[in-house]
């Protein structure tokens, strides 16, 4: 096999943009300084992140500039085969025998640790698809690389190689098949390559399925002493389609790239008092960790950005440790200095020691602590590279004695408030539709939690009800009862109520998990933010009693956050102007079966303005996926998946000015999108499928001029002209409405019988309507006429004829899949995408497309 690379010489390096050149010089100076001090300060400097790229931009010809590491140089037989869109870089192999390459020329290291996610949109054929990760490319001399071969049938092989400047490949050992790994287009692979040292240079590589934890053993190792390659080099990515494949074009995807210069040894600085987590490998694997959600199967388009949503697996993040960081360990001592070799024991002590703007580094293990970060001191709290950190509100419980057919612990002191509303001590609401508690689940607001061998027990209201799989807390006698025999099993129960309370502006929390706290409803959340500019990144908040996260300050960011299996709600926000929810997951929340209203589900936001929810997954919540309620203004929803929620996928209620574009809204028990007294909404290029009603627009009697009606934002001049409480000025274009499970695909209803859809200025066109048959659902459209009942139309043709709406739209009853029809019909049906929407979803202005991308 011959593959053309294009190493750049010194002249090409001198043409770097000034900012990139300065970065390269700074990194080189830092690297030399740390290397020079390594023997005297083993492990104190740590590795240096020299490049990273999550490809969160749009480039139509090339790869543009990496997040860190300078501009990409592309070359090879087909340089125009490179692009960036939808959260990945792509290399299109338009014919067999081609192998274009991309390089980060400003990155130079002789101790390189590179990790990247690679995929292909087609199953491999012939001799396979080859993916190359170059860990050291020396201009004019050649390079060291890992060659990953995706074989026909799905097996994956990996080889370490040396390549000469002329492109001649020399294997440094036989190809090794990766045990247990089967490739398919829905599941990219993660590749980790280390190239370090000189005379000899040591190479080692491992490959595993992206989304899973990194495997422990290296698949291949080798050494080589070729003289011309025993110095620093840059890094690159390439791909090659075998001449026997015959399945071109093939699109290779690239994502989650990190490159470290591995000066010093991470393992050397680990305290002697080991935590329960395994000792990390000597060099980090990723600074922007891989996702925990596998991409959906999609043989045609690139994967949706939601494929990488959610927090990284706990223990996989590798954030750079700055000089002067304060270290914490579960085995530390609060009388210690807080250094890496003498960590303190609690975050509270570390926060007292850290300077403003400082970093607290958490060694691996479990912390049983309620953390308060207060005052004006902005701190960053992060997990140590490669170590799993959990804040756990539960404690082990021992001392059980038999008690009839149950078992008992005496002296139980973990007694919690069980108020069912946001007002401590108040009873549940009594107005219809406003009760928090479902009578079928009367213990929902009791935040007590017990697990046996990790399996949650169900709380009951009396000692007499205790049976297998249940528990009871007798607060008056301070006794805990379980109905499952605890002998020989690990029993734990929640003994703390809150995990984090943040009142210090610009705090950053990243790389750890928070779980099993007995948070009551009035406490608002296990992780509570009451400050501006706070960021949560790669944080898991799971299995807490009521609400997981509560944001009550402006300009917050939730990036790669997972809110999972919380008792009432995943994420709550109020007065959270400027909040950004990016690449996050809220899934399987409301495990305690509270009523869906007034609060439940994935995310609920109230009285907030100028928000963004993008590239996130709202899935399988017992309630809505996202609920905007009470004067929420100016929100953009792009690239999200609203999937299988028991309630509506997305609700806008008494809110205004929304963009809903390029979302997948599928399988929700309620409506796909429901707009209730919510106007000025642009609905573009969404795919709605198998929701009760795909799009449901309603108006009721609530009136913004009646200031006694609940729902006003008291911060605004009232009545607020920006939120007029009318479902008016709504447009829907280029959407797919596919097989709703209710009585209509699209509905507009005014329950007061005052407004027609025309009077509300609701416009729909350029959409596609798909039904299983001409009577399922019963109607294509329900359309308000104002006075009297709304009109119903059993077909799109009848709706067009009666209203003049949907003049360019099409309908199909039965037949081909929505993707097939949408692709074929888009040029004649879809409206050109306006620039204002295109800029939000990283698509070309003017493109004609039906439904969501990916």
Short mmCIF file of N, CA, C and O in Angstrom, two decimals, residues 306-428:
data_model
loop_
_atom_site.label_atom_id
_atom_site.label_comp_id
_atom_site.label_asym_id
_atom_site.label_seq_id
_atom_site.Cartn_x
_atom_site.Cartn_y
_atom_site.Cartn_z
N UNK A 306 -26.03 15.25 19.30
CA UNK A 306 -26.48 14.66 20.55
C UNK A 306 -25.78 13.33 20.85
O UNK A 306 -25.87 12.83 21.98
N UNK A 307 -25.10 12.77 19.85
CA UNK A 307 -24.37 11.52 20.10
C UNK A 307 -23.30 11.69 21.17
O UNK A 307 -22.93 10.72 21.83
N UNK A 308 -22.83 12.91 21.36
CA UNK A 308 -21.79 13.14 22.37
C UNK A 308 -22.33 13.85 23.60
O UNK A 308 -21.56 14.37 24.41
N UNK A 309 -23.66 13.86 23.75
CA UNK A 309 -24.24 14.58 24.89
C UNK A 309 -24.00 13.81 26.20
O UNK A 309 -23.83 12.61 26.22
N UNK A 310 -24.04 14.55 27.28
CA UNK A 310 -23.90 13.95 28.60
C UNK A 310 -22.48 14.04 29.12
O UNK A 310 -21.52 14.32 28.40
N UNK A 311 -22.35 13.80 30.41
CA UNK A 311 -21.05 13.86 31.06
C UNK A 311 -20.18 12.69 30.65
O UNK A 311 -20.67 11.60 30.32
N UNK A 312 -18.88 12.91 30.65
CA UNK A 312 -17.94 11.81 30.47
C UNK A 312 -18.07 10.81 31.61
O UNK A 312 -18.54 11.15 32.70
N UNK A 313 -17.71 9.58 31.34
CA UNK A 313 -17.72 8.58 32.39
C UNK A 313 -16.88 9.07 33.57
O UNK A 313 -15.77 9.60 33.38
N UNK A 314 -17.41 8.93 34.77
CA UNK A 314 -16.68 9.39 35.95
C UNK A 314 -15.35 8.63 36.03
O UNK A 314 -15.31 7.40 35.98
N UNK A 315 -14.27 9.38 36.15
CA UNK A 315 -12.94 8.80 36.17
C UNK A 315 -12.21 8.90 34.85
O UNK A 315 -11.05 8.51 34.77
N UNK A 316 -12.87 9.45 33.81
CA UNK A 316 -12.20 9.53 32.50
C UNK A 316 -11.70 10.92 32.16
O UNK A 316 -10.93 11.09 31.21
N UNK A 317 -12.10 11.95 32.90
CA UNK A 317 -11.66 13.30 32.56
C UNK A 317 -10.20 13.51 32.97
O UNK A 317 -9.72 12.91 33.93
N UNK A 318 -9.55 14.39 32.25
CA UNK A 318 -8.12 14.67 32.53
C UNK A 318 -7.87 16.17 32.34
O UNK A 318 -7.34 16.60 31.32
N UNK A 319 -8.26 16.92 33.32
CA UNK A 319 -8.06 18.36 33.28
C UNK A 319 -6.63 18.71 33.73
O UNK A 319 -6.09 18.10 34.65
N UNK A 320 -6.07 19.71 33.07
CA UNK A 320 -4.73 20.17 33.42
C UNK A 320 -4.72 20.73 34.83
O UNK A 320 -5.63 21.45 35.24
N UNK A 321 -3.69 20.40 35.60
CA UNK A 321 -3.57 20.87 36.98
C UNK A 321 -2.63 22.08 37.00
O UNK A 321 -1.45 21.95 36.66
N UNK A 322 -3.14 23.25 37.37
CA UNK A 322 -2.27 24.43 37.38
C UNK A 322 -1.37 24.45 38.61
O UNK A 322 -1.62 23.78 39.61
N UNK A 323 -0.34 25.23 38.51
CA UNK A 323 0.55 25.41 39.64
C UNK A 323 -0.20 26.05 40.81
O UNK A 323 -1.05 26.92 40.61
N UNK A 324 0.09 25.60 42.02
CA UNK A 324 -0.54 26.17 43.20
C UNK A 324 -1.88 25.57 43.56
O UNK A 324 -2.54 26.05 44.47
N UNK A 325 -2.29 24.50 42.86
CA UNK A 325 -3.57 23.87 43.16
C UNK A 325 -3.56 23.28 44.57
O UNK A 325 -2.52 22.84 45.08
N UNK A 326 -4.73 23.25 45.19
CA UNK A 326 -4.91 22.62 46.50
C UNK A 326 -5.52 21.23 46.27
O UNK A 326 -6.49 21.08 45.54
N UNK A 327 -4.94 20.22 46.92
CA UNK A 327 -5.36 18.84 46.70
C UNK A 327 -6.18 18.33 47.90
O UNK A 327 -5.88 18.64 49.06
N UNK A 328 -7.22 17.53 47.56
CA UNK A 328 -8.08 16.93 48.57
C UNK A 328 -8.11 15.43 48.33
O UNK A 328 -8.08 14.97 47.19
N UNK A 329 -8.17 14.67 49.40
CA UNK A 329 -8.29 13.21 49.29
C UNK A 329 -9.17 12.71 50.42
O UNK A 329 -9.12 13.24 51.53
N UNK A 330 -9.98 11.68 50.17
CA UNK A 330 -10.76 11.10 51.26
C UNK A 330 -9.89 10.57 52.39
O UNK A 330 -10.36 10.42 53.52
N UNK A 331 -8.61 10.31 52.10
CA UNK A 331 -7.69 9.84 53.13
C UNK A 331 -6.74 10.94 53.59
O UNK A 331 -5.74 10.66 54.24
N UNK A 332 -7.08 12.20 53.24
CA UNK A 332 -6.22 13.32 53.62
C UNK A 332 -6.40 13.74 55.06
O UNK A 332 -7.13 13.11 55.84
N UNK A 333 -5.77 14.85 55.40
CA UNK A 333 -5.78 15.37 56.77
C UNK A 333 -5.97 16.88 56.70
O UNK A 333 -5.19 17.57 56.04
N UNK A 334 -6.96 17.40 57.38
CA UNK A 334 -7.23 18.83 57.31
C UNK A 334 -6.15 19.68 57.97
O UNK A 334 -6.17 20.91 57.85
N UNK A 335 -5.22 19.04 58.64
CA UNK A 335 -4.09 19.79 59.18
C UNK A 335 -2.94 19.85 58.19
O UNK A 335 -1.93 20.51 58.45
N UNK A 336 -3.07 19.17 57.05
CA UNK A 336 -2.01 19.14 56.05
C UNK A 336 -2.01 20.42 55.23
O UNK A 336 -2.91 21.27 55.34
N UNK A 337 -1.01 20.53 54.37
CA UNK A 337 -0.82 21.76 53.61
C UNK A 337 -1.69 21.83 52.36
O UNK A 337 -1.83 22.89 51.75
N UNK A 338 -2.26 20.69 51.94
CA UNK A 338 -3.05 20.69 50.72
C UNK A 338 -2.24 20.49 49.47
O UNK A 338 -2.73 20.75 48.36
N UNK A 339 -1.01 20.03 49.61
CA UNK A 339 -0.18 19.74 48.43
C UNK A 339 -0.54 18.36 47.90
O UNK A 339 -1.29 17.60 48.51
N UNK A 340 0.06 18.01 46.76
CA UNK A 340 -0.24 16.71 46.17
C UNK A 340 0.21 15.57 47.07
O UNK A 340 -0.42 14.51 47.11
N UNK A 341 1.28 15.78 47.82
CA UNK A 341 1.76 14.74 48.72
C UNK A 341 1.17 14.83 50.12
O UNK A 341 1.30 13.89 50.91
N UNK A 342 0.50 15.95 50.42
CA UNK A 342 -0.13 16.12 51.74
C UNK A 342 -1.49 16.76 51.56
O UNK A 342 -1.71 17.93 51.90
N UNK A 343 -2.44 16.00 51.01
CA UNK A 343 -3.76 16.58 50.74
C UNK A 343 -4.58 16.78 52.00
O UNK A 343 -4.38 16.09 53.01
N UNK A 344 -5.52 17.71 51.93
CA UNK A 344 -6.48 17.87 53.00
C UNK A 344 -7.62 16.88 52.81
O UNK A 344 -7.70 16.19 51.79
N UNK A 345 -8.55 16.83 53.77
CA UNK A 345 -9.58 15.79 53.75
C UNK A 345 -10.93 16.27 53.24
O UNK A 345 -11.74 15.44 52.83
N UNK A 346 -11.19 17.57 53.27
CA UNK A 346 -12.51 18.06 52.88
C UNK A 346 -12.39 19.23 51.91
O UNK A 346 -11.40 19.97 51.93
N UNK A 347 -13.43 19.39 51.11
CA UNK A 347 -13.47 20.53 50.21
C UNK A 347 -13.57 21.82 50.99
O UNK A 347 -13.01 22.85 50.59
N UNK A 348 -14.27 21.80 52.10
CA UNK A 348 -14.39 23.01 52.92
C UNK A 348 -13.02 23.53 53.32
O UNK A 348 -12.74 24.73 53.25
N UNK A 349 -12.12 22.62 53.75
CA UNK A 349 -10.78 23.04 54.13
C UNK A 349 -9.99 23.51 52.92
O UNK A 349 -9.28 24.52 52.98
N UNK A 350 -10.14 22.81 51.79
CA UNK A 350 -9.42 23.22 50.58
C UNK A 350 -9.87 24.60 50.12
O UNK A 350 -9.05 25.42 49.69
N UNK A 351 -11.18 24.88 50.21
CA UNK A 351 -11.69 26.18 49.80
C UNK A 351 -11.14 27.29 50.68
O UNK A 351 -10.89 28.41 50.21
N UNK A 352 -10.92 26.99 51.94
CA UNK A 352 -10.34 28.00 52.84
C UNK A 352 -8.88 28.27 52.48
O UNK A 352 -8.41 29.40 52.60
N UNK A 353 -8.17 27.24 52.02
CA UNK A 353 -6.75 27.41 51.68
C UNK A 353 -6.53 28.01 50.31
O UNK A 353 -5.52 28.69 50.07
N UNK A 354 -7.45 27.76 49.37
CA UNK A 354 -7.24 28.18 47.98
C UNK A 354 -7.37 29.69 47.84
O UNK A 354 -8.24 30.31 48.45
N UNK A 355 -6.55 30.30 47.00
CA UNK A 355 -6.69 31.73 46.74
C UNK A 355 -7.83 31.97 45.76
O UNK A 355 -8.32 31.04 45.10
N UNK A 356 -8.27 33.21 45.65
CA UNK A 356 -9.28 33.56 44.66
C UNK A 356 -8.79 33.19 43.28
O UNK A 356 -7.63 33.45 42.92
N UNK A 357 -9.66 32.54 42.51
CA UNK A 357 -9.27 32.08 41.19
C UNK A 357 -8.49 30.77 41.20
O UNK A 357 -8.05 30.30 40.16
N UNK A 358 -8.34 30.16 42.38
CA UNK A 358 -7.55 28.95 42.51
C UNK A 358 -8.31 27.70 42.10
O UNK A 358 -9.51 27.71 41.82
N UNK A 359 -7.58 26.59 42.09
CA UNK A 359 -8.13 25.30 41.69
C UNK A 359 -7.98 24.30 42.83
O UNK A 359 -6.94 24.22 43.46
N UNK A 360 -9.06 23.56 43.07
CA UNK A 360 -9.06 22.47 44.04
C UNK A 360 -9.12 21.17 43.24
O UNK A 360 -10.02 20.98 42.41
N UNK A 361 -8.18 20.27 43.48
CA UNK A 361 -8.10 19.01 42.76
C UNK A 361 -8.51 17.88 43.70
O UNK A 361 -7.95 17.72 44.79
N UNK A 362 -9.47 17.08 43.26
CA UNK A 362 -10.03 16.00 44.07
C UNK A 362 -9.40 14.68 43.68
O UNK A 362 -9.52 14.24 42.53
N UNK A 363 -8.71 14.04 44.62
CA UNK A 363 -8.21 12.70 44.36
C UNK A 363 -9.37 11.71 44.34
O UNK A 363 -10.45 11.96 44.87
N UNK A 364 -9.13 10.58 43.72
CA UNK A 364 -10.18 9.60 43.54
C UNK A 364 -10.74 9.08 44.85
O UNK A 364 -10.06 9.01 45.87
N UNK A 365 -12.01 8.68 44.82
CA UNK A 365 -12.66 8.13 45.99
C UNK A 365 -14.03 8.73 46.21
O UNK A 365 -14.57 9.43 45.34
N UNK A 366 -14.59 8.47 47.36
CA UNK A 366 -15.93 8.92 47.70
C UNK A 366 -15.88 9.94 48.83
O UNK A 366 -15.24 9.71 49.85
N UNK A 367 -16.56 11.06 48.63
CA UNK A 367 -16.62 12.15 49.61
C UNK A 367 -18.04 12.22 50.17
O UNK A 367 -19.01 12.36 49.41
N UNK A 368 -18.15 12.11 51.47
CA UNK A 368 -19.45 12.23 52.13
C UNK A 368 -19.48 13.60 52.78
O UNK A 368 -19.12 13.79 53.95
N UNK A 369 -19.93 14.59 52.00
CA UNK A 369 -19.77 15.97 52.42
C UNK A 369 -20.85 16.83 51.76
O UNK A 369 -21.21 16.62 50.60
N UNK A 370 -21.38 17.80 52.48
CA UNK A 370 -22.22 18.85 51.92
C UNK A 370 -21.34 20.08 51.74
O UNK A 370 -20.87 20.68 52.72
N UNK A 371 -21.09 20.46 50.50
CA UNK A 371 -20.11 21.49 50.19
C UNK A 371 -20.81 22.84 50.02
O UNK A 371 -21.83 22.93 49.33
N UNK A 372 -20.25 23.87 50.64
CA UNK A 372 -20.73 25.23 50.46
C UNK A 372 -19.56 26.06 49.94
O UNK A 372 -18.50 26.14 50.58
N UNK A 373 -19.73 26.66 48.77
CA UNK A 373 -18.73 27.55 48.18
C UNK A 373 -19.34 28.94 48.16
O UNK A 373 -20.17 29.26 47.32
N UNK A 374 -18.92 29.76 49.11
CA UNK A 374 -19.58 31.04 49.34
C UNK A 374 -18.60 32.19 49.20
O UNK A 374 -17.41 32.00 48.94
N UNK A 375 -19.12 33.39 49.41
CA UNK A 375 -18.30 34.59 49.35
C UNK A 375 -18.07 35.04 47.92
O UNK A 375 -18.86 34.78 47.01
N UNK A 376 -16.94 35.71 47.70
CA UNK A 376 -16.62 36.24 46.37
C UNK A 376 -15.45 35.51 45.74
O UNK A 376 -14.97 35.92 44.67
N UNK A 377 -14.98 34.46 46.37
CA UNK A 377 -13.80 33.75 45.88
C UNK A 377 -14.20 32.74 44.80
O UNK A 377 -14.82 31.72 45.09
N UNK A 378 -13.90 33.01 43.55
CA UNK A 378 -14.20 32.08 42.46
C UNK A 378 -13.18 30.96 42.47
O UNK A 378 -11.97 31.20 42.44
N UNK A 379 -13.65 29.73 42.51
CA UNK A 379 -12.78 28.56 42.55
C UNK A 379 -13.18 27.57 41.46
O UNK A 379 -14.34 27.51 41.06
N UNK A 380 -12.21 26.79 41.02
CA UNK A 380 -12.46 25.66 40.14
C UNK A 380 -12.26 24.38 40.93
O UNK A 380 -11.22 24.20 41.57
N UNK A 381 -13.25 23.51 40.91
CA UNK A 381 -13.21 22.24 41.64
C UNK A 381 -13.25 21.13 40.60
O UNK A 381 -14.22 21.00 39.87
N UNK A 382 -12.19 20.32 40.51
CA UNK A 382 -12.09 19.33 39.44
C UNK A 382 -11.49 18.04 39.93
O UNK A 382 -10.72 18.00 40.91
N UNK A 383 -11.83 16.95 39.23
CA UNK A 383 -11.27 15.64 39.55
C UNK A 383 -9.83 15.54 39.07
O UNK A 383 -9.45 16.13 38.06
N UNK A 384 -9.04 14.79 39.82
CA UNK A 384 -7.67 14.50 39.41
C UNK A 384 -7.70 13.69 38.12
O UNK A 384 -8.59 12.86 37.91
N UNK A 385 -6.76 13.90 37.19
CA UNK A 385 -6.79 13.20 35.90
C UNK A 385 -6.90 11.69 36.05
O UNK A 385 -6.09 11.05 36.72
N UNK A 386 -7.94 11.13 35.43
CA UNK A 386 -8.10 9.69 35.37
C UNK A 386 -8.61 9.03 36.63
O UNK A 386 -8.62 7.80 36.72
N UNK A 387 -9.05 9.83 37.63
CA UNK A 387 -9.52 9.24 38.89
C UNK A 387 -11.01 9.52 39.09
O UNK A 387 -11.50 10.63 38.83
N UNK A 388 -11.73 8.51 39.55
CA UNK A 388 -13.17 8.61 39.75
C UNK A 388 -13.49 9.26 41.08
O UNK A 388 -13.04 8.80 42.13
N UNK A 389 -14.27 10.33 41.03
CA UNK A 389 -14.63 11.10 42.23
C UNK A 389 -16.15 11.17 42.32
O UNK A 389 -16.82 11.59 41.37
N UNK A 390 -16.69 10.75 43.45
CA UNK A 390 -18.11 10.86 43.72
C UNK A 390 -18.33 11.58 45.05
O UNK A 390 -17.66 11.27 46.04
N UNK A 391 -19.27 12.51 45.06
CA UNK A 391 -19.83 13.04 46.30
C UNK A 391 -21.11 12.26 46.55
O UNK A 391 -22.03 12.27 45.72
N UNK A 392 -21.15 11.55 47.66
CA UNK A 392 -22.22 10.59 47.92
C UNK A 392 -22.92 10.95 49.23
O UNK A 392 -22.28 11.02 50.28
N UNK A 393 -24.23 11.17 49.15
CA UNK A 393 -24.98 11.53 50.34
C UNK A 393 -25.41 10.35 51.18
O UNK A 393 -26.07 10.54 52.22
N UNK A 394 -25.04 9.14 50.77
CA UNK A 394 -25.44 7.94 51.52
C UNK A 394 -24.28 7.41 52.34
O UNK A 394 -23.11 7.60 52.00
N UNK A 395 -24.62 6.71 53.41
CA UNK A 395 -23.63 6.08 54.29
C UNK A 395 -23.96 4.59 54.42
O UNK A 395 -25.12 4.17 54.28
N UNK A 396 -22.93 3.81 54.73
CA UNK A 396 -23.15 2.40 55.02
C UNK A 396 -23.90 2.25 56.34
O UNK A 396 -23.67 3.02 57.28
N UNK A 397 -24.78 1.27 56.39
CA UNK A 397 -25.59 1.06 57.60
C UNK A 397 -25.34 -0.36 58.11
O UNK A 397 -25.47 -1.33 57.36
N UNK A 398 -24.98 -0.47 59.38
CA UNK A 398 -24.74 -1.77 60.01
C UNK A 398 -25.51 -1.82 61.33
O UNK A 398 -26.21 -0.88 61.71
N UNK A 399 -25.39 -2.93 62.03
CA UNK A 399 -26.03 -3.08 63.32
C UNK A 399 -27.47 -3.51 63.25
O UNK A 399 -28.28 -3.20 64.14
N UNK A 400 -27.82 -4.26 62.21
CA UNK A 400 -29.21 -4.70 62.03
C UNK A 400 -29.56 -5.81 63.02
O UNK A 400 -28.76 -6.70 63.28
N UNK A 401 -30.79 -5.74 63.54
CA UNK A 401 -31.30 -6.81 64.40
C UNK A 401 -32.65 -7.25 63.85
O UNK A 401 -33.40 -6.44 63.30
N UNK A 402 -32.97 -8.54 63.97
CA UNK A 402 -34.28 -9.01 63.50
C UNK A 402 -35.41 -8.33 64.27
O UNK A 402 -35.31 -8.06 65.47
N UNK A 403 -36.52 -8.07 63.57
CA UNK A 403 -37.70 -7.48 64.19
C UNK A 403 -38.91 -8.09 63.49
O UNK A 403 -39.43 -7.55 62.52
N UNK A 404 -39.36 -9.25 63.97
CA UNK A 404 -40.43 -9.97 63.30
C UNK A 404 -39.97 -10.40 61.92
O UNK A 404 -38.92 -11.03 61.76
N UNK A 405 -40.74 -10.03 60.89
CA UNK A 405 -40.37 -10.35 59.52
C UNK A 405 -39.57 -9.22 58.87
O UNK A 405 -39.38 -9.20 57.65
N UNK A 406 -39.07 -8.31 59.67
CA UNK A 406 -38.25 -7.19 59.19
C UNK A 406 -36.94 -7.16 59.97
O UNK A 406 -36.69 -8.00 60.84
N UNK A 407 -36.11 -6.18 59.63
CA UNK A 407 -34.84 -5.98 60.33
C UNK A 407 -34.76 -4.50 60.69
O UNK A 407 -35.26 -3.64 59.95
N UNK A 408 -34.11 -4.19 61.81
CA UNK A 408 -34.19 -2.85 62.39
C UNK A 408 -32.80 -2.36 62.79
O UNK A 408 -31.95 -3.12 63.24
N UNK A 409 -32.61 -1.04 62.65
CA UNK A 409 -31.46 -0.35 63.22
C UNK A 409 -32.00 0.71 64.17
O UNK A 409 -32.88 1.50 63.80
N UNK A 410 -31.47 0.73 65.39
CA UNK A 410 -31.89 1.72 66.38
C UNK A 410 -30.98 2.94 66.34
O UNK A 410 -29.86 2.89 65.82
N UNK A 411 -31.48 4.04 66.89
CA UNK A 411 -30.69 5.27 66.95
C UNK A 411 -30.53 5.94 65.60
O UNK A 411 -29.54 6.65 65.37
N UNK A 412 -31.50 5.74 64.72
CA UNK A 412 -31.40 6.32 63.38
C UNK A 412 -31.67 7.83 63.46
O UNK A 412 -32.75 8.26 63.85
N UNK A 413 -30.67 8.64 63.09
CA UNK A 413 -30.77 10.09 63.27
C UNK A 413 -30.98 10.87 61.98
O UNK A 413 -31.11 12.09 62.01
N UNK A 414 -30.98 10.17 60.84
CA UNK A 414 -31.15 10.86 59.55
C UNK A 414 -32.63 11.08 59.29
O UNK A 414 -33.29 10.31 58.58
N UNK A 415 -33.17 12.16 59.86
CA UNK A 415 -34.59 12.49 59.73
C UNK A 415 -34.69 13.77 58.89
O UNK A 415 -34.05 14.78 59.21
N UNK A 416 -35.48 13.74 57.82
CA UNK A 416 -35.50 14.84 56.85
C UNK A 416 -36.90 15.45 56.71
O UNK A 416 -37.92 14.80 56.94
N UNK A 417 -36.89 16.71 56.29
CA UNK A 417 -38.14 17.39 55.97
C UNK A 417 -38.80 16.71 54.77
O UNK A 417 -38.12 16.33 53.80
N UNK A 418 -40.11 16.54 54.82
CA UNK A 418 -40.81 15.92 53.70
C UNK A 418 -41.93 16.81 53.18
O UNK A 418 -42.96 16.32 52.69
N UNK A 419 -41.73 18.13 53.25
CA UNK A 419 -42.73 19.06 52.71
C UNK A 419 -42.90 18.79 51.21
O UNK A 419 -41.91 18.66 50.48
N UNK A 420 -44.13 18.75 50.71
CA UNK A 420 -44.34 18.35 49.32
C UNK A 420 -44.24 19.48 48.30
O UNK A 420 -44.31 19.22 47.09
N UNK A 421 -44.11 20.75 48.76
CA UNK A 421 -44.04 21.87 47.83
C UNK A 421 -42.75 22.65 48.08
O UNK A 421 -41.96 22.32 48.96
N UNK A 422 -42.56 23.73 47.33
CA UNK A 422 -41.36 24.55 47.50
C UNK A 422 -41.40 25.38 48.78
O UNK A 422 -40.42 26.07 49.11
N UNK A 423 -42.48 25.34 49.53
CA UNK A 423 -42.58 26.07 50.80
C UNK A 423 -42.44 25.08 51.94
O UNK A 423 -43.30 24.20 52.14
N UNK A 424 -41.35 25.20 52.68
CA UNK A 424 -41.10 24.27 53.79
C UNK A 424 -42.22 24.36 54.82
O UNK A 424 -42.65 25.45 55.23
N UNK A 425 -42.72 23.20 55.23
CA UNK A 425 -43.75 23.14 56.25
C UNK A 425 -45.16 23.28 55.74
O UNK A 425 -46.12 23.03 56.49
N UNK A 426 -45.33 23.66 54.48
CA UNK A 426 -46.68 23.85 53.93
C UNK A 426 -47.23 22.53 53.41
O UNK A 426 -46.48 21.65 52.97
N UNK A 427 -48.54 22.36 53.44
CA UNK A 427 -49.14 21.14 52.88
C UNK A 427 -49.15 21.21 51.36
O UNK A 427 -48.82 22.24 50.76
N UNK A 428 -49.56 20.13 50.75
CA UNK A 428 -49.63 20.09 49.30
C UNK A 428 -50.70 21.06 48.80
O UNK A 428 -51.65 21.42 49.52
#
